[in-house]
Amino acid sequence: MNYDRSEQLYEKARKLIPGGVNSPVRAFRAVGRHPFFVERAKGPWLFDADGNRFLDYVCSWGPGILGHAHPKVVEAVRRVCEGGLTFGAPTAREVELAELINACVPDVEMVRLVSSGTEAVMSAVRVARGFTGREKIIKFAGNYHGHSDGLLVKAGSGLMTQSVPDSAGVPAGYAGSTLTAVYNDEESVRALMEENHGQVAAVLVEPVAANMGVVPPVAGFLEFLRRITKEYGALLIFDEVITGFRLSLGGASQFTGVHADLYTFGKIVGGGMPLAAYGGGREVMSCVAPLGAVYQAGTLSGNPVAVTAGITTLKILMDDTGIYDRIDKKARRLAEAFGDAGLTVNRAGSLLSAFFVTGQNASGRKVENYEDACRCDREAFAAYFNHMLDRGIYVAPSQFEAMFVSDAHSDELIETTCGAIEAWIGGKTNG
Ligand code: HOZ
């Protein structure tokens, strides 16, 4: 494939934008090549500045559950733009989106709309602190909750890709009230709760971790978190920025049967526009200003264009009852292909990861936490990424990001992808 135009753009971008990109993982550093620059996208396809076409399993890192540029979403956005792009004042649409979120996730009796997942989680943590009057929070190594200061501690996603668990520039005092437990390890949570008795405001968790690759909770783990938070008077926050409206219409609480006190959403809830949300029960959310003393605000919060994209997307998901079964089936087929290729596969619904785990011991091949994920062979992952991209298939350029399946990925395209996975293994065996 020819990448001349992308190369030119990258050269220019590096002079103007740190690393040439507006979010680190996009720089493709972990896979030893330069990024392609996207010009447009439609359905399951991305088209770059050189006219190359890629079958897209990144789906904008999660929002694209319907595929790119769904005609109904695009039309609704086009129409709303005519009436103004931002008002900084309440609209009927915000009420409608709040109603839809509540219909999908009944635990969310009240919701605040914000502009990014980072903002949603940062605000939910503030609410938990304001509500409980406590300062500390427990998070899990390898879980990623956006880039607010206190949450960049043993974080997943781009920090794992760059092998830097903690960001520079975060004052020790901010990170000091963030305690880190081991995902899927009950004892590590109980020990922190005991050591910090009466000080923990919340346990913050990705109910299905998807920023150290996909790592589902082991049986009973979320139920344990629900019990122990109640026992110690802390809140349970589900960070559903990735899993919300993805695992099921009701997200992780419907998928796993475990209910949290606070939820954060992003990605799908904005239908491809910059919109995120946090919410929970009426009592907890009544802490938020102007009702209560927890302050949070934003000029573009509830932006009418983003809200319209979110409403339209959620309505499509609510009307099309078969969608979750379809994407689940497709992801299962991909998981089979990775499994046949001898890789460790983790999957939850339409989220999956193939892990290039090193070591021969079968029990050592499970990936259940940050340490397991860190043992993966990054060079082997990079070789696989490049093999797929050379065949026009774009998977996330990092071992530690999820593979997303959309409704626009036809069965035929899934089979093509399985063929490319088989060819990669074949090439390795023959080589
Ligand atoms: N943190 C997101 C991935 N887990 C953002 C990636 C991006 O948009 O570059």
Coordinates of C-alpha atoms and ligand atoms in Angstrom, one line a residue:
M1 CA 0.0 0.0 0.0
N2 CA 1.1 3.5 -0.7
Y3 CA 1.2 5.9 2.3
D4 CA 2.9 8.9 0.7
R5 CA 0.2 11.5 1.6
S6 CA -0.1 10.2 5.2
E7 CA 3.7 10.4 5.5
Q8 CA 3.7 14.0 4.3
L9 CA 0.9 14.9 6.8
Y10 CA 2.7 13.1 9.6
E11 CA 5.9 15.0 9.0
K12 CA 4.0 18.3 9.1
A13 CA 1.9 17.2 12.1
R14 CA 5.0 16.3 14.2
K15 CA 6.1 19.9 14.0
L16 CA 2.8 21.3 15.2
I17 CA 1.2 18.6 17.4
P18 CA 3.1 16.6 20.1
G19 CA 4.0 13.3 18.5
G20 CA 1.9 14.4 15.5
V21 CA -1.3 13.1 17.1
N22 CA -4.1 14.3 19.4
S23 CA -4.1 11.1 21.6
P24 CA -0.9 9.1 22.1
V25 CA -1.9 5.6 21.0
R26 CA -2.8 6.9 17.5
A27 CA 1.0 7.5 16.8
F28 CA 1.4 3.7 16.2
R29 CA 4.7 3.7 18.1
A30 CA 4.0 0.4 19.7
V31 CA 3.7 -1.2 16.3
G32 CA 6.8 0.3 14.7
R33 CA 5.3 2.3 11.9
H34 CA 3.8 5.7 11.2
P35 CA 0.0 6.4 11.4
F36 CA -2.2 6.7 8.4
F37 CA -4.3 9.8 8.2
V38 CA -8.0 9.2 7.9
E39 CA -10.0 11.1 5.3
R40 CA -13.5 9.6 5.7
A41 CA -15.3 6.5 6.9
K42 CA -18.5 4.6 6.0
G43 CA -20.0 1.5 7.6
P44 CA -17.1 -0.9 8.6
W45 CA -14.6 1.0 6.4
L46 CA -12.0 3.7 6.9
F47 CA -10.4 5.5 4.0
D48 CA -7.1 7.2 4.4
A49 CA -5.5 10.2 2.7
D50 CA -3.9 8.0 0.1
G51 CA -7.1 6.3 -0.9
N52 CA -6.4 3.0 1.0
R53 CA -9.4 1.3 2.5
F54 CA -9.3 -0.5 5.9
L55 CA -11.8 -2.8 7.6
D56 CA -12.0 -1.1 10.9
Y57 CA -12.0 -2.9 14.2
V58 CA -11.2 0.2 16.2
C59 CA -14.5 1.9 15.6
S60 CA -13.2 5.1 17.0
W61 CA -12.2 3.2 20.1
G62 CA -15.7 2.2 20.8
P63 CA -18.5 4.6 19.7
G64 CA -19.0 3.0 16.3
I65 CA -21.3 0.2 17.3
L66 CA -23.5 0.9 14.2
G67 CA -20.5 1.3 11.9
H68 CA -19.4 4.7 10.6
A69 CA -21.7 7.4 9.4
H70 CA -25.0 5.6 10.0
P71 CA -27.4 7.4 7.6
K72 CA -30.1 8.1 10.4
V73 CA -27.5 9.6 12.7
V74 CA -25.9 11.7 10.0
E75 CA -29.3 13.0 8.8
A76 CA -30.4 13.9 12.4
V77 CA -27.1 15.7 13.0
R78 CA -27.3 17.5 9.7
R79 CA -30.8 18.7 10.5
V80 CA -30.1 19.9 14.0
C81 CA -27.0 21.9 12.9
E82 CA -29.3 24.2 10.9
G83 CA -30.8 25.3 14.2
G84 CA -27.6 26.3 15.9
L85 CA -24.5 24.5 17.1
T86 CA -24.4 25.5 20.8
F87 CA -26.6 27.5 23.1
G88 CA -25.2 27.0 26.6
A89 CA -28.8 26.7 27.8
P90 CA -31.1 23.8 28.5
T91 CA -32.9 22.0 25.6
A92 CA -35.7 19.5 25.3
R93 CA -33.3 17.1 23.7
E94 CA -31.2 16.9 26.9
V95 CA -34.3 15.8 28.8
E96 CA -35.0 13.2 26.1
L97 CA -31.5 11.8 26.3
A98 CA -31.7 11.6 30.1
E99 CA -35.0 9.7 29.7
L100 CA -33.4 7.3 27.2
I101 CA -30.4 6.7 29.4
N102 CA -32.7 6.0 32.4
A103 CA -34.8 3.6 30.3
C104 CA -31.7 1.6 29.4
V105 CA -30.0 1.8 32.8
P106 CA -32.8 2.2 35.4
D107 CA -30.2 2.7 38.2
V108 CA -29.4 6.1 36.6
E109 CA -32.3 8.0 38.0
M110 CA -30.4 11.3 37.4
V111 CA -27.7 12.0 34.9
R112 CA -25.4 14.9 34.0
L113 CA -24.1 15.3 30.5
V114 CA -20.5 16.3 29.9
S115 CA -18.1 16.3 27.0
S116 CA -15.7 13.4 27.5
G117 CA -15.2 10.2 29.4
T118 CA -12.4 11.8 31.4
E119 CA -14.7 14.5 32.6
A120 CA -17.5 12.0 33.4
V121 CA -15.2 9.9 35.6
M122 CA -13.5 12.8 37.3
S123 CA -16.9 14.2 38.2
A124 CA -18.3 10.9 39.4
V125 CA -15.4 10.6 41.7
R126 CA -16.0 14.1 43.0
V127 CA -19.6 13.2 43.7
A128 CA -18.6 10.1 45.6
R129 CA -16.2 12.2 47.7
G130 CA -18.8 14.8 48.3
F131 CA -21.5 12.3 49.2
T132 CA -19.4 10.3 51.6
G133 CA -17.2 13.0 53.0
R134 CA -14.2 10.7 52.4
E135 CA -11.2 11.3 50.2
K136 CA -9.6 8.0 49.1
I137 CA -10.7 5.9 46.2
I138 CA -9.7 2.5 45.1
K139 CA -9.0 1.8 41.5
F140 CA -7.4 -1.2 39.8
A141 CA -4.1 -1.5 38.0
G142 CA -4.6 -1.6 34.3
N143 CA -8.0 0.1 34.5
Y144 CA -8.1 3.4 32.6
H145 CA -10.4 6.2 33.7
G146 CA -9.3 9.1 31.5
H147 CA -6.5 11.4 32.1
S148 CA -7.5 13.5 35.2
D149 CA -4.7 13.9 37.7
G150 CA -5.8 11.5 40.4
L151 CA -6.6 8.7 38.1
L152 CA -3.3 8.4 36.2
V153 CA -2.0 5.8 38.6
K154 CA -1.1 2.4 37.3
A155 CA -3.4 3.2 34.4
G156 CA -4.1 1.2 31.3
S157 CA -4.6 2.2 27.7
G158 CA -1.9 4.6 26.3
L159 CA 0.1 4.5 29.5
M160 CA 0.5 0.7 29.2
T161 CA 1.3 1.1 25.5
Q162 CA 4.1 3.5 26.4
S163 CA 5.2 1.4 29.5
V164 CA 4.7 4.3 31.9
P165 CA 2.3 3.3 34.6
D166 CA 2.1 6.9 36.1
S167 CA 2.2 10.2 34.2
A168 CA 4.7 12.9 34.9
G169 CA 3.1 16.2 36.0
V170 CA 0.7 14.7 38.5
P171 CA 1.3 16.2 42.0
A172 CA 2.0 13.4 44.6
G173 CA -0.8 14.8 46.7
Y174 CA -3.4 14.1 44.0
A175 CA -2.3 10.6 43.3
G176 CA -1.9 9.9 47.1
S177 CA -5.6 9.5 47.6
T178 CA -5.8 6.9 44.8
L179 CA -5.2 3.4 46.1
T180 CA -4.5 0.6 43.6
A181 CA -5.8 -2.9 43.9
V182 CA -5.3 -5.9 41.7
Y183 CA -8.2 -6.6 39.2
N184 CA -10.0 -9.8 39.9
D185 CA -8.3 -10.2 43.3
E186 CA -10.6 -9.9 46.2
E187 CA -7.9 -9.9 48.9
S188 CA -6.1 -6.9 47.5
V189 CA -9.4 -4.9 47.8
R190 CA -10.2 -6.1 51.3
A191 CA -6.7 -5.3 52.5
L192 CA -6.9 -1.7 51.2
M193 CA -10.4 -1.3 52.7
E194 CA -9.1 -2.5 56.1
E195 CA -5.9 -0.3 56.0
N196 CA -8.0 2.7 55.1
H197 CA -11.0 2.0 57.3
G198 CA -13.6 4.8 57.1
Q199 CA -11.6 6.7 54.5
V200 CA -12.6 5.1 51.2
A201 CA -15.2 7.1 49.2
A202 CA -15.5 4.7 46.3
V203 CA -14.3 1.7 44.5
L204 CA -13.9 2.7 40.8
V205 CA -13.9 -0.2 38.3
E206 CA -14.2 -1.0 34.7
P207 CA -16.8 -3.8 35.1
V208 CA -15.3 -5.4 32.1
A209 CA -11.7 -4.1 31.8
A210 CA -11.0 -3.0 28.3
N211 CA -7.9 -0.8 28.6
M212 CA -5.3 -3.6 29.3
G213 CA -6.8 -5.5 26.5
V214 CA -10.2 -7.0 27.4
V215 CA -10.2 -8.6 30.8
P216 CA -13.6 -9.7 32.0
P217 CA -14.3 -10.0 35.7
V218 CA -13.9 -13.5 37.1
A219 CA -17.0 -15.2 38.5
G220 CA -18.1 -13.4 41.7
F221 CA -15.7 -10.5 41.5
L222 CA -18.2 -7.7 40.8
E223 CA -20.6 -9.2 43.3
F224 CA -17.8 -9.1 45.9
L225 CA -17.1 -5.4 45.1
R226 CA -20.8 -4.7 45.6
R227 CA -20.8 -6.4 49.0
I228 CA -17.5 -4.9 50.3
T229 CA -18.4 -1.4 49.3
K230 CA -21.7 -1.7 51.2
E231 CA -19.8 -3.2 54.1
Y232 CA -17.4 -0.3 54.4
G233 CA -19.8 2.5 53.5
A234 CA -18.2 3.3 50.2
L235 CA -19.8 3.8 46.8
L236 CA -19.3 1.5 43.8
I237 CA -18.6 3.3 40.5
F238 CA -18.9 1.4 37.2
D239 CA -16.8 3.2 34.6
E240 CA -18.9 2.2 31.6
V241 CA -17.3 4.6 29.1
I242 CA -16.5 1.6 26.9
T243 CA -19.0 -1.0 28.1
G244 CA -22.1 1.2 28.3
F245 CA -24.6 0.4 25.6
R246 CA -22.0 -2.0 24.2
L247 CA -22.2 -5.2 26.3
S248 CA -26.0 -4.8 26.2
L249 CA -28.5 -2.0 26.0
G250 CA -28.2 -1.7 29.8
G251 CA -24.4 -2.0 29.8
A252 CA -22.6 -4.0 32.4
S253 CA -25.3 -3.9 35.1
Q254 CA -27.7 -5.8 32.7
F255 CA -24.9 -7.9 31.3
T256 CA -23.5 -9.0 34.8
G257 CA -26.5 -8.5 37.0
V258 CA -24.4 -6.4 39.4
H259 CA -25.6 -2.8 40.2
A260 CA -23.4 0.2 41.0
D261 CA -24.2 3.4 42.8
L262 CA -22.7 5.6 40.1
Y263 CA -22.1 5.0 36.4
T264 CA -20.1 6.8 33.8
F265 CA -20.7 6.6 30.1
G266 CA -19.0 7.9 27.0
K267 CA -18.3 6.7 23.4
I268 CA -21.7 5.1 22.3
V269 CA -23.9 7.5 24.3
G270 CA -22.6 10.3 22.1
G271 CA -23.2 8.5 18.9
G272 CA -19.7 9.5 17.6
M273 CA -19.8 13.1 18.9
P274 CA -18.0 14.4 22.0
L275 CA -20.5 13.6 24.7
A276 CA -20.3 11.6 27.9
A277 CA -22.4 11.3 31.1
Y278 CA -22.4 10.3 34.7
G279 CA -25.3 9.4 36.9
G280 CA -26.8 7.3 39.5
G281 CA -29.5 7.2 42.2
R282 CA -31.4 10.4 43.0
E283 CA -30.0 10.7 46.5
V284 CA -26.3 10.5 45.4
M285 CA -26.8 12.7 42.3
S286 CA -28.6 15.3 44.4
C287 CA -25.1 16.3 45.6
V288 CA -24.4 17.9 42.3
A289 CA -24.7 21.8 42.0
P290 CA -27.0 23.6 41.8
L291 CA -28.9 21.0 43.9
G292 CA -26.0 20.3 46.1
A293 CA -22.4 21.3 46.9
V294 CA -20.4 19.3 44.4
Y295 CA -19.5 21.6 41.6
Q296 CA -19.2 20.6 38.0
A297 CA -20.0 22.7 34.9
G298 CA -19.3 23.0 31.2
T299 CA -20.1 25.4 28.3
L300 CA -20.5 22.6 25.8
S301 CA -22.2 20.2 28.3
G302 CA -25.4 18.9 26.6
N303 CA -24.3 20.3 23.3
P304 CA -27.4 20.0 21.0
V305 CA -25.5 18.4 18.1
A306 CA -23.8 15.8 20.3
V307 CA -27.1 15.1 22.2
T308 CA -28.9 14.5 18.9
A309 CA -26.3 12.0 17.7
G310 CA -26.6 10.3 21.1
I311 CA -30.4 10.2 21.0
T312 CA -30.5 8.8 17.5
T313 CA -28.0 6.1 18.2
L314 CA -29.7 5.0 21.4
K315 CA -33.0 4.9 19.7
I316 CA -31.6 2.7 16.9
L317 CA -30.2 0.4 19.5
M318 CA -33.5 0.2 21.4
D319 CA -35.5 -0.4 18.3
D320 CA -33.3 -3.1 16.8
T321 CA -33.6 -5.8 19.4
G322 CA -31.4 -8.2 17.4
I323 CA -28.3 -6.1 17.3
Y324 CA -26.6 -7.3 20.4
D325 CA -27.0 -11.0 19.4
R326 CA -25.6 -10.3 16.0
I327 CA -22.5 -8.5 17.2
D328 CA -22.0 -11.1 19.9
K329 CA -22.1 -13.9 17.3
K330 CA -19.6 -12.1 15.1
A331 CA -17.2 -11.5 18.0
R332 CA -17.5 -15.1 19.0
R333 CA -16.5 -16.2 15.5
L334 CA -13.4 -14.0 15.6
A335 CA -12.6 -15.3 19.1
E336 CA -12.7 -18.8 17.7
A337 CA -10.3 -17.9 15.0
F338 CA -7.8 -16.4 17.5
G339 CA -8.2 -19.5 19.7
D340 CA -7.5 -21.8 16.8
A341 CA -4.4 -19.7 16.2
G342 CA -3.3 -20.7 19.7
L343 CA -3.7 -17.2 21.2
T344 CA -5.3 -16.4 24.6
V345 CA -8.6 -14.8 23.8
N346 CA -10.7 -12.7 26.2
R347 CA -14.2 -11.7 25.1
A348 CA -17.3 -10.0 26.6
G349 CA -20.0 -9.5 24.0
S350 CA -18.6 -7.6 21.1
L351 CA -15.5 -6.6 22.9
L352 CA -12.5 -8.9 22.5
S353 CA -8.7 -9.2 22.7
A354 CA -6.2 -11.7 21.5
F355 CA -3.3 -11.8 23.8
F356 CA 0.2 -12.7 22.6
V357 CA 1.0 -14.3 26.0
T358 CA 4.5 -15.7 26.4
G359 CA 5.4 -18.9 28.2
Q360 CA 4.2 -22.4 27.6
N361 CA 2.4 -23.2 30.9
A362 CA -1.3 -23.4 30.0
S363 CA -2.5 -22.0 33.4
G364 CA 0.0 -19.1 32.9
R365 CA -1.7 -18.2 29.7
K366 CA -4.8 -16.7 31.3
V367 CA -5.0 -12.9 31.3
E368 CA -6.9 -11.8 34.4
N369 CA -5.1 -8.7 35.5
Y370 CA -2.5 -6.1 34.8
E371 CA 0.5 -8.3 35.5
D372 CA -0.8 -11.0 33.2
A373 CA -1.4 -8.5 30.4
C374 CA 2.1 -7.0 30.9
R375 CA 3.6 -10.5 30.2
C376 CA 2.4 -10.3 26.6
D377 CA 4.9 -10.4 23.7
R378 CA 4.7 -6.9 22.3
E379 CA 6.9 -7.7 19.3
A380 CA 4.6 -10.6 18.3
F381 CA 1.6 -8.3 18.6
A382 CA 3.3 -5.7 16.4
A383 CA 4.0 -8.3 13.8
Y384 CA 0.4 -9.4 13.8
F385 CA -0.9 -5.8 13.6
N386 CA 1.3 -5.1 10.6
H387 CA 0.2 -8.4 8.9
M388 CA -3.4 -7.4 9.4
L389 CA -2.9 -3.8 8.2
D390 CA -1.1 -5.0 5.1
R391 CA -4.2 -7.0 4.3
G392 CA -6.4 -3.9 4.8
I393 CA -7.6 -4.8 8.3
Y394 CA -7.2 -2.2 11.0
V395 CA -7.0 -3.5 14.6
A396 CA -6.0 -1.3 17.5
P397 CA -2.3 -0.4 17.3
S398 CA -1.6 -1.7 20.9
Q399 CA -1.9 -5.0 22.7
F400 CA -3.7 -3.2 25.4
E401 CA -6.7 -1.8 23.5
A402 CA -9.9 -3.7 22.7
M403 CA -11.1 -5.0 19.3
F404 CA -14.6 -3.6 18.6
V405 CA -17.1 -5.3 16.4
S406 CA -19.9 -3.3 14.9
D407 CA -23.2 -4.1 13.3
A408 CA -21.8 -3.0 10.0
H409 CA -19.2 -5.9 9.9
S410 CA -21.0 -8.4 7.7
D411 CA -20.5 -12.1 8.2
E412 CA -18.5 -12.2 5.0
L413 CA -16.1 -9.6 6.3
I414 CA -15.8 -11.4 9.6
E415 CA -14.8 -14.6 7.6
T416 CA -12.3 -12.5 5.6
T417 CA -10.8 -11.4 8.9
C418 CA -10.7 -15.0 10.2
G419 CA -8.8 -15.9 7.0
A420 CA -6.3 -13.2 7.7
I421 CA -5.8 -14.4 11.3
E422 CA -5.3 -18.0 9.9
A423 CA -2.8 -16.7 7.3
W424 CA -0.8 -14.9 10.0
I425 CA -0.4 -18.1 12.0
G426 CA 0.2 -20.1 8.8
G427 CA 3.0 -17.6 7.8
K428 CA 4.6 -17.9 11.2
T429 CA 4.5 -21.7 11.2
N430 CA 5.9 -21.9 7.7
G431 CA 8.4 -19.2 8.4
Ligands
HOZ1 N1 -8.1 6.2 25.6 C1 -8.7 5.8 24.4 C2 -8.3 4.4 24.1 N2 -8.6 3.5 25.1 C3 -8.4 6.9 23.4 C4 -7.6 6.5 22.2 C5 -7.6 7.5 21.1 O1 -8.7 8.1 20.8 O2 -6.6 7.7 20.6

